[in-house]
């Protein structure tokens, strides 16, 4: 789907060559993915099927709130690498159980898959900084406790999609010293279809439910903190996504490269925002193959 707008009805420009209507659409994937609900329903079906055929996850707490838990799908090997996953959903939707469908791929490749649960933005009262801090605490728990579930603390990787990729970008540009962790403990990150500068997002209709401040915009724009980036990053997007998500990924990749940091950009022809997300559960899919390659694992 593409968005068309009569030039005679175009309002004042808000960002680039976009008026408010166009910018709002650029940060709403429903405009670009008419099959969004079909894919959401299929994700639930895949998760249900996975729960039927693989061992249930070990659910561990990283904090005192009920939601502050991690679903760990354990590989049947000792000291296996850990693939952490941060789910998307426009910061408003999603729970760890929804993403069980991708766990089998990691388990069969001899990696643990740790899917984070955290409050949605509405449950934080619109405070995106609080949401990011919750995710940081979850990742810090994995880093410090990997050995307790058979994980290798020297092989921790990060994956995320959409708003989860935004949060993933924030994680790889976090100052981890305040958690007592070395800056290099994340060995690589795969971020799909994310946002890495919140300036245009702040101007969009997402500001109706996110309480953006100057501090939020600055701290949670990974583009502005590349000095903290200490691991290789793989970035991906589909050609049928919103033009802003495409631009954000392209510009972040260029900025990482210009900063002299290792980065790979994957462009997936003919995938929309939700179709490319589904490939993370497939060892021969766009994101699945990239994740296993990043972790130096192979499909089985």
CSV table of C-alpha atoms in Angstrom, one decimal:
chain,number,residue,atom,x,y,z
A,1,UNK,CA,0.0,0.0,0.0
A,2,UNK,CA,1.2,3.5,-0.7
A,3,UNK,CA,-0.2,6.8,0.6
A,4,UNK,CA,-1.2,9.4,-1.9
A,5,UNK,CA,-2.2,12.9,-1.1
A,6,UNK,CA,-3.5,15.6,-3.3
A,7,UNK,CA,-0.8,18.3,-3.5
A,8,UNK,CA,-3.5,21.0,-3.4
A,9,UNK,CA,-4.6,19.8,0.1
A,10,UNK,CA,-1.0,19.5,1.5
A,11,UNK,CA,-0.6,21.4,4.7
A,12,UNK,CA,2.5,23.2,6.2
A,13,UNK,CA,5.6,21.1,6.1
A,14,UNK,CA,6.5,19.4,9.4
A,15,UNK,CA,9.5,17.2,8.6
A,16,UNK,CA,11.4,17.2,5.3
A,17,UNK,CA,8.8,17.4,2.5
A,18,UNK,CA,6.0,16.0,4.7
A,19,UNK,CA,3.0,17.7,6.2
A,20,UNK,CA,1.4,16.5,9.4
A,21,UNK,CA,-0.8,13.9,7.6
A,22,UNK,CA,2.1,12.4,5.7
A,23,UNK,CA,4.4,12.4,8.7
A,24,UNK,CA,1.7,10.6,10.8
A,25,UNK,CA,1.3,8.0,8.1
A,26,UNK,CA,5.1,7.6,7.9
A,27,UNK,CA,5.2,6.4,11.5
A,28,UNK,CA,2.0,4.2,11.2
A,29,UNK,CA,2.8,0.9,9.5
A,30,UNK,CA,-0.9,0.2,8.9
A,31,UNK,CA,-0.6,2.6,5.9
A,32,UNK,CA,2.0,0.4,4.3
A,33,UNK,CA,1.0,-3.1,5.3
A,34,UNK,CA,-2.6,-4.0,4.4
A,35,UNK,CA,-2.0,-7.5,5.6
A,36,UNK,CA,-1.0,-6.4,9.1
A,37,UNK,CA,-3.8,-8.2,10.9
A,38,UNK,CA,-3.2,-11.5,8.9
A,39,UNK,CA,0.4,-11.5,10.0
A,40,UNK,CA,-0.5,-10.7,13.6
A,41,UNK,CA,-2.9,-13.6,13.7
A,42,UNK,CA,-0.3,-15.8,12.1
A,43,UNK,CA,2.2,-14.9,14.7
A,44,UNK,CA,-0.2,-16.1,17.4
A,45,UNK,CA,-0.7,-19.4,15.4
A,46,UNK,CA,3.0,-19.9,15.1
A,47,UNK,CA,3.5,-19.2,18.8
A,48,UNK,CA,0.8,-21.7,19.7
A,49,UNK,CA,2.4,-24.4,17.5
A,50,UNK,CA,5.9,-23.7,18.9
A,51,UNK,CA,4.5,-24.1,22.5
A,52,UNK,CA,3.2,-27.5,21.4
A,53,UNK,CA,6.5,-28.9,20.0
A,54,UNK,CA,9.3,-27.3,22.0
A,55,UNK,CA,10.0,-27.3,25.7
A,56,UNK,CA,8.3,-24.5,27.6
A,57,UNK,CA,10.5,-21.5,28.5
A,58,UNK,CA,12.0,-21.0,31.9
A,59,UNK,CA,10.4,-17.8,33.2
A,60,UNK,CA,12.7,-15.8,35.4
A,61,UNK,CA,12.3,-12.5,37.2
A,62,UNK,CA,14.6,-9.5,36.7
A,63,UNK,CA,12.6,-7.2,38.9
A,64,UNK,CA,9.8,-7.0,41.4
A,65,UNK,CA,6.9,-6.0,39.1
A,66,UNK,CA,4.8,-8.9,37.8
A,67,UNK,CA,5.6,-8.1,34.2
A,68,UNK,CA,9.4,-8.0,34.8
A,69,UNK,CA,10.2,-11.5,33.7
A,70,UNK,CA,12.1,-13.1,30.8
A,71,UNK,CA,11.0,-16.2,28.9
A,72,UNK,CA,14.2,-18.3,28.3
A,73,UNK,CA,14.0,-21.0,25.7
A,74,UNK,CA,16.9,-23.2,26.5
A,75,UNK,CA,19.1,-25.0,24.0
A,76,UNK,CA,20.1,-28.5,24.9
A,77,UNK,CA,23.8,-27.8,25.2
A,78,UNK,CA,26.1,-26.4,27.9
A,79,UNK,CA,27.4,-22.9,27.8
A,80,UNK,CA,25.4,-21.9,24.7
A,81,UNK,CA,25.3,-18.3,23.3
A,82,UNK,CA,22.3,-16.2,24.2
A,83,UNK,CA,20.1,-14.3,21.7
A,84,UNK,CA,18.1,-11.7,23.6
A,85,UNK,CA,14.9,-10.4,21.8
A,86,UNK,CA,13.2,-7.1,22.3
A,87,UNK,CA,9.7,-7.2,20.8
A,88,UNK,CA,8.1,-4.4,18.9
A,89,UNK,CA,4.5,-3.1,18.8
A,90,UNK,CA,4.8,0.7,18.5
A,91,UNK,CA,5.9,0.6,22.2
A,92,UNK,CA,2.2,-0.1,23.0
A,93,UNK,CA,1.7,-3.8,22.3
A,94,UNK,CA,3.2,-7.2,22.7
A,95,UNK,CA,4.2,-9.7,25.3
A,96,UNK,CA,7.0,-12.3,25.4
A,97,UNK,CA,4.7,-15.2,24.9
A,98,UNK,CA,3.6,-13.8,21.5
A,99,UNK,CA,7.1,-14.5,20.1
A,100,UNK,CA,7.5,-18.2,21.0
A,101,UNK,CA,7.3,-19.0,17.3
A,102,UNK,CA,10.9,-17.8,16.6
A,103,UNK,CA,12.5,-19.7,19.6
A,104,UNK,CA,12.7,-23.1,17.9
A,105,UNK,CA,15.2,-21.8,15.3
A,106,UNK,CA,17.6,-20.6,18.0
A,107,UNK,CA,17.2,-23.7,20.1
A,108,UNK,CA,17.9,-26.0,17.1
A,109,UNK,CA,21.0,-23.9,16.3
A,110,UNK,CA,22.2,-24.5,19.9
A,111,UNK,CA,21.5,-21.0,21.2
A,112,UNK,CA,19.3,-19.9,24.1
A,113,UNK,CA,16.6,-17.4,23.2
A,114,UNK,CA,15.7,-14.9,25.9
A,115,UNK,CA,12.5,-13.0,25.1
A,116,UNK,CA,12.0,-9.9,27.4
A,117,UNK,CA,8.7,-8.9,29.0
A,118,UNK,CA,8.3,-5.3,29.9
A,119,UNK,CA,5.5,-2.8,30.4
A,120,UNK,CA,4.0,-1.1,27.4
A,121,UNK,CA,4.3,2.7,27.1
A,122,UNK,CA,0.7,3.3,28.3
A,123,UNK,CA,1.5,1.4,31.5
A,124,UNK,CA,4.5,3.7,32.0
A,125,UNK,CA,2.2,6.8,31.6
A,126,UNK,CA,3.9,7.7,28.3
A,127,UNK,CA,7.4,7.7,29.9
A,128,UNK,CA,9.7,6.2,27.3
A,129,UNK,CA,12.8,6.7,29.4
A,130,UNK,CA,11.2,4.4,32.1
A,131,UNK,CA,10.5,1.8,29.5
A,132,UNK,CA,14.1,1.8,28.2
A,133,UNK,CA,15.4,1.6,31.8
A,134,UNK,CA,13.2,-1.5,32.4
A,135,UNK,CA,14.7,-3.1,29.3
A,136,UNK,CA,18.2,-2.2,30.4
A,137,UNK,CA,17.6,-4.0,33.7
A,138,UNK,CA,16.4,-7.1,31.9
A,139,UNK,CA,19.4,-7.2,29.7
A,140,UNK,CA,21.7,-6.6,32.7
A,141,UNK,CA,20.1,-9.6,34.4
A,142,UNK,CA,20.8,-11.8,31.5
A,143,UNK,CA,24.4,-10.6,31.3
A,144,UNK,CA,25.0,-11.2,35.0
A,145,UNK,CA,23.1,-14.5,35.3
A,146,UNK,CA,23.7,-16.2,31.9
A,147,UNK,CA,25.6,-19.1,33.7
A,148,UNK,CA,22.5,-19.9,35.8
A,149,UNK,CA,20.6,-21.2,32.8
A,150,UNK,CA,23.5,-22.6,30.8
A,151,UNK,CA,24.3,-19.5,28.8
A,152,UNK,CA,27.8,-18.3,27.9
A,153,UNK,CA,28.3,-14.8,29.3
A,154,UNK,CA,30.9,-14.2,26.7
A,155,UNK,CA,28.4,-14.7,23.8
A,156,UNK,CA,25.4,-12.5,24.4
A,157,UNK,CA,23.7,-11.1,21.3
A,158,UNK,CA,20.8,-8.7,20.9
A,159,UNK,CA,17.9,-8.8,18.4
A,160,UNK,CA,14.9,-6.5,18.0
A,161,UNK,CA,12.3,-5.4,15.6
A,162,UNK,CA,10.4,-2.1,15.0
A,163,UNK,CA,10.0,-0.3,18.4
A,164,UNK,CA,12.1,-3.2,19.8
A,165,UNK,CA,14.8,-2.3,17.3
A,166,UNK,CA,14.6,1.3,18.6
A,167,UNK,CA,15.0,0.1,22.1
A,168,UNK,CA,17.8,-2.2,20.9
A,169,UNK,CA,19.6,0.8,19.4
A,170,UNK,CA,19.3,2.4,22.8
A,171,UNK,CA,20.7,-0.7,24.5
A,172,UNK,CA,23.9,-0.9,22.3
A,173,UNK,CA,24.5,2.8,23.0
A,174,UNK,CA,23.9,2.6,26.8
A,175,UNK,CA,26.6,3.4,29.2
A,176,UNK,CA,26.7,0.0,30.9
A,177,UNK,CA,29.3,1.0,33.5
A,178,UNK,CA,26.5,2.1,35.8
A,179,UNK,CA,25.2,-1.5,35.8
A,180,UNK,CA,28.7,-2.8,36.6
A,181,UNK,CA,29.0,-4.3,33.2
A,182,UNK,CA,31.8,-3.9,30.5
A,183,UNK,CA,30.7,-1.9,27.5
A,184,UNK,CA,31.6,-4.8,25.3
A,185,UNK,CA,29.4,-7.5,26.8
A,186,UNK,CA,26.9,-7.4,23.9
A,187,UNK,CA,28.8,-9.1,21.1
A,188,UNK,CA,26.6,-8.1,18.3
A,189,UNK,CA,23.1,-6.8,17.5
A,190,UNK,CA,20.6,-7.4,14.7
A,191,UNK,CA,18.1,-4.6,14.5
A,192,UNK,CA,15.2,-4.8,12.0
A,193,UNK,CA,13.0,-1.9,10.8
A,194,UNK,CA,13.8,0.4,13.7
A,195,UNK,CA,14.0,4.1,14.6
A,196,UNK,CA,17.3,5.7,15.6
A,197,UNK,CA,16.5,9.4,15.9
A,198,UNK,CA,13.4,10.5,17.7
A,199,UNK,CA,13.2,14.0,16.4
A,200,UNK,CA,10.7,13.2,13.6
A,201,UNK,CA,8.8,10.7,15.7
A,202,UNK,CA,8.3,13.3,18.3
A,203,UNK,CA,6.5,15.4,15.7
A,204,UNK,CA,4.2,12.6,14.6
A,205,UNK,CA,1.0,11.4,16.1
A,206,UNK,CA,3.0,9.0,18.3
A,207,UNK,CA,3.3,12.1,20.6
A,208,UNK,CA,-0.3,11.5,21.5
A,209,UNK,CA,0.7,8.6,23.7
A,210,UNK,CA,4.5,9.2,24.3
A,211,UNK,CA,5.4,12.1,26.6
A,212,UNK,CA,8.4,13.2,24.6
A,213,UNK,CA,10.8,15.7,26.2
A,214,UNK,CA,14.1,17.0,25.1
A,215,UNK,CA,15.8,14.6,27.5
A,216,UNK,CA,13.8,11.6,26.0
A,217,UNK,CA,14.6,12.6,22.5
A,218,UNK,CA,18.3,13.0,23.1
A,219,UNK,CA,19.0,10.1,25.4
A,220,UNK,CA,16.9,7.6,23.3
A,221,UNK,CA,18.2,8.6,19.9
A,222,UNK,CA,20.9,6.0,19.2
A,223,UNK,CA,22.2,8.1,16.3
A,224,UNK,CA,23.5,10.7,18.9
A,225,UNK,CA,25.5,8.3,21.0
A,226,UNK,CA,27.6,6.3,18.6
A,227,UNK,CA,30.6,6.9,20.8
A,228,UNK,CA,29.1,4.3,23.2
A,229,UNK,CA,28.6,1.7,20.5
A,230,UNK,CA,31.0,-1.2,21.1
A,231,UNK,CA,29.7,-4.1,19.0
A,232,UNK,CA,29.0,-5.0,15.4
A,233,UNK,CA,25.5,-4.0,14.2
A,234,UNK,CA,23.4,-5.6,11.5
A,235,UNK,CA,20.5,-3.4,10.3
A,236,UNK,CA,17.7,-4.5,8.1
A,237,UNK,CA,14.6,-3.2,6.4
A,238,UNK,CA,12.1,-4.3,3.7
A,239,UNK,CA,11.5,-2.3,0.6
A,240,UNK,CA,7.8,-2.2,1.2
A,241,UNK,CA,8.0,-0.4,4.5
A,242,UNK,CA,7.2,3.2,5.4
A,243,UNK,CA,9.7,5.6,3.8
A,244,UNK,CA,10.7,7.0,7.2
A,245,UNK,CA,11.6,3.5,8.6
A,246,UNK,CA,13.7,3.0,5.4
A,247,UNK,CA,15.3,6.4,5.8
A,248,UNK,CA,16.0,6.0,9.5
A,249,UNK,CA,17.7,2.6,8.9
A,250,UNK,CA,19.8,3.9,5.9
A,251,UNK,CA,21.0,7.0,7.8
A,252,UNK,CA,21.8,5.1,11.0
A,253,UNK,CA,23.8,2.6,8.9
A,254,UNK,CA,25.7,5.4,7.2
A,255,UNK,CA,26.4,7.1,10.6
A,256,UNK,CA,27.7,4.0,12.2
A,257,UNK,CA,30.0,3.4,9.2
A,258,UNK,CA,31.2,7.0,9.3
A,259,UNK,CA,32.0,6.6,12.9
A,260,UNK,CA,34.3,3.7,12.0
A,261,UNK,CA,32.2,1.1,13.7
A,262,UNK,CA,31.3,-2.3,12.0
A,263,UNK,CA,27.9,-2.3,10.4
A,264,UNK,CA,26.0,-4.3,7.8
A,265,UNK,CA,22.9,-3.1,6.0
A,266,UNK,CA,20.5,-5.7,4.7
A,267,UNK,CA,17.8,-4.6,2.2
A,268,UNK,CA,15.0,-7.1,1.8
A,269,UNK,CA,13.1,-6.7,-1.5
A,270,UNK,CA,9.3,-7.0,-1.5
A,271,UNK,CA,8.9,-7.3,2.3
A,272,UNK,CA,6.8,-5.0,4.4
A,273,UNK,CA,7.3,-4.2,8.1
A,274,UNK,CA,5.5,-7.2,9.4
A,275,UNK,CA,6.6,-9.7,6.8
A,276,UNK,CA,10.3,-9.2,7.5
A,277,UNK,CA,9.7,-9.7,11.2
A,278,UNK,CA,8.3,-13.1,10.6
A,279,UNK,CA,11.6,-14.2,8.9
A,280,UNK,CA,13.4,-14.2,12.3
A,281,UNK,CA,12.0,-17.7,13.0
A,282,UNK,CA,13.3,-19.1,9.7
A,283,UNK,CA,17.0,-20.1,9.5
A,284,UNK,CA,16.8,-19.4,5.7
A,285,UNK,CA,14.8,-16.2,6.1
A,286,UNK,CA,16.2,-12.7,5.9
A,287,UNK,CA,16.5,-12.0,9.7
A,288,UNK,CA,16.9,-15.6,10.8
A,289,UNK,CA,19.9,-16.2,8.5
A,290,UNK,CA,21.4,-12.8,9.6
A,291,UNK,CA,21.0,-13.6,13.3
A,292,UNK,CA,22.6,-17.0,13.0
A,293,UNK,CA,25.5,-15.6,10.9
A,294,UNK,CA,26.0,-12.8,13.5
A,295,UNK,CA,26.2,-15.5,16.2
A,296,UNK,CA,28.5,-17.7,14.1
A,297,UNK,CA,25.9,-20.5,14.1
A,298,UNK,CA,24.4,-22.4,11.2
A,299,UNK,CA,20.9,-23.7,10.5
A,300,UNK,CA,20.3,-27.3,11.4
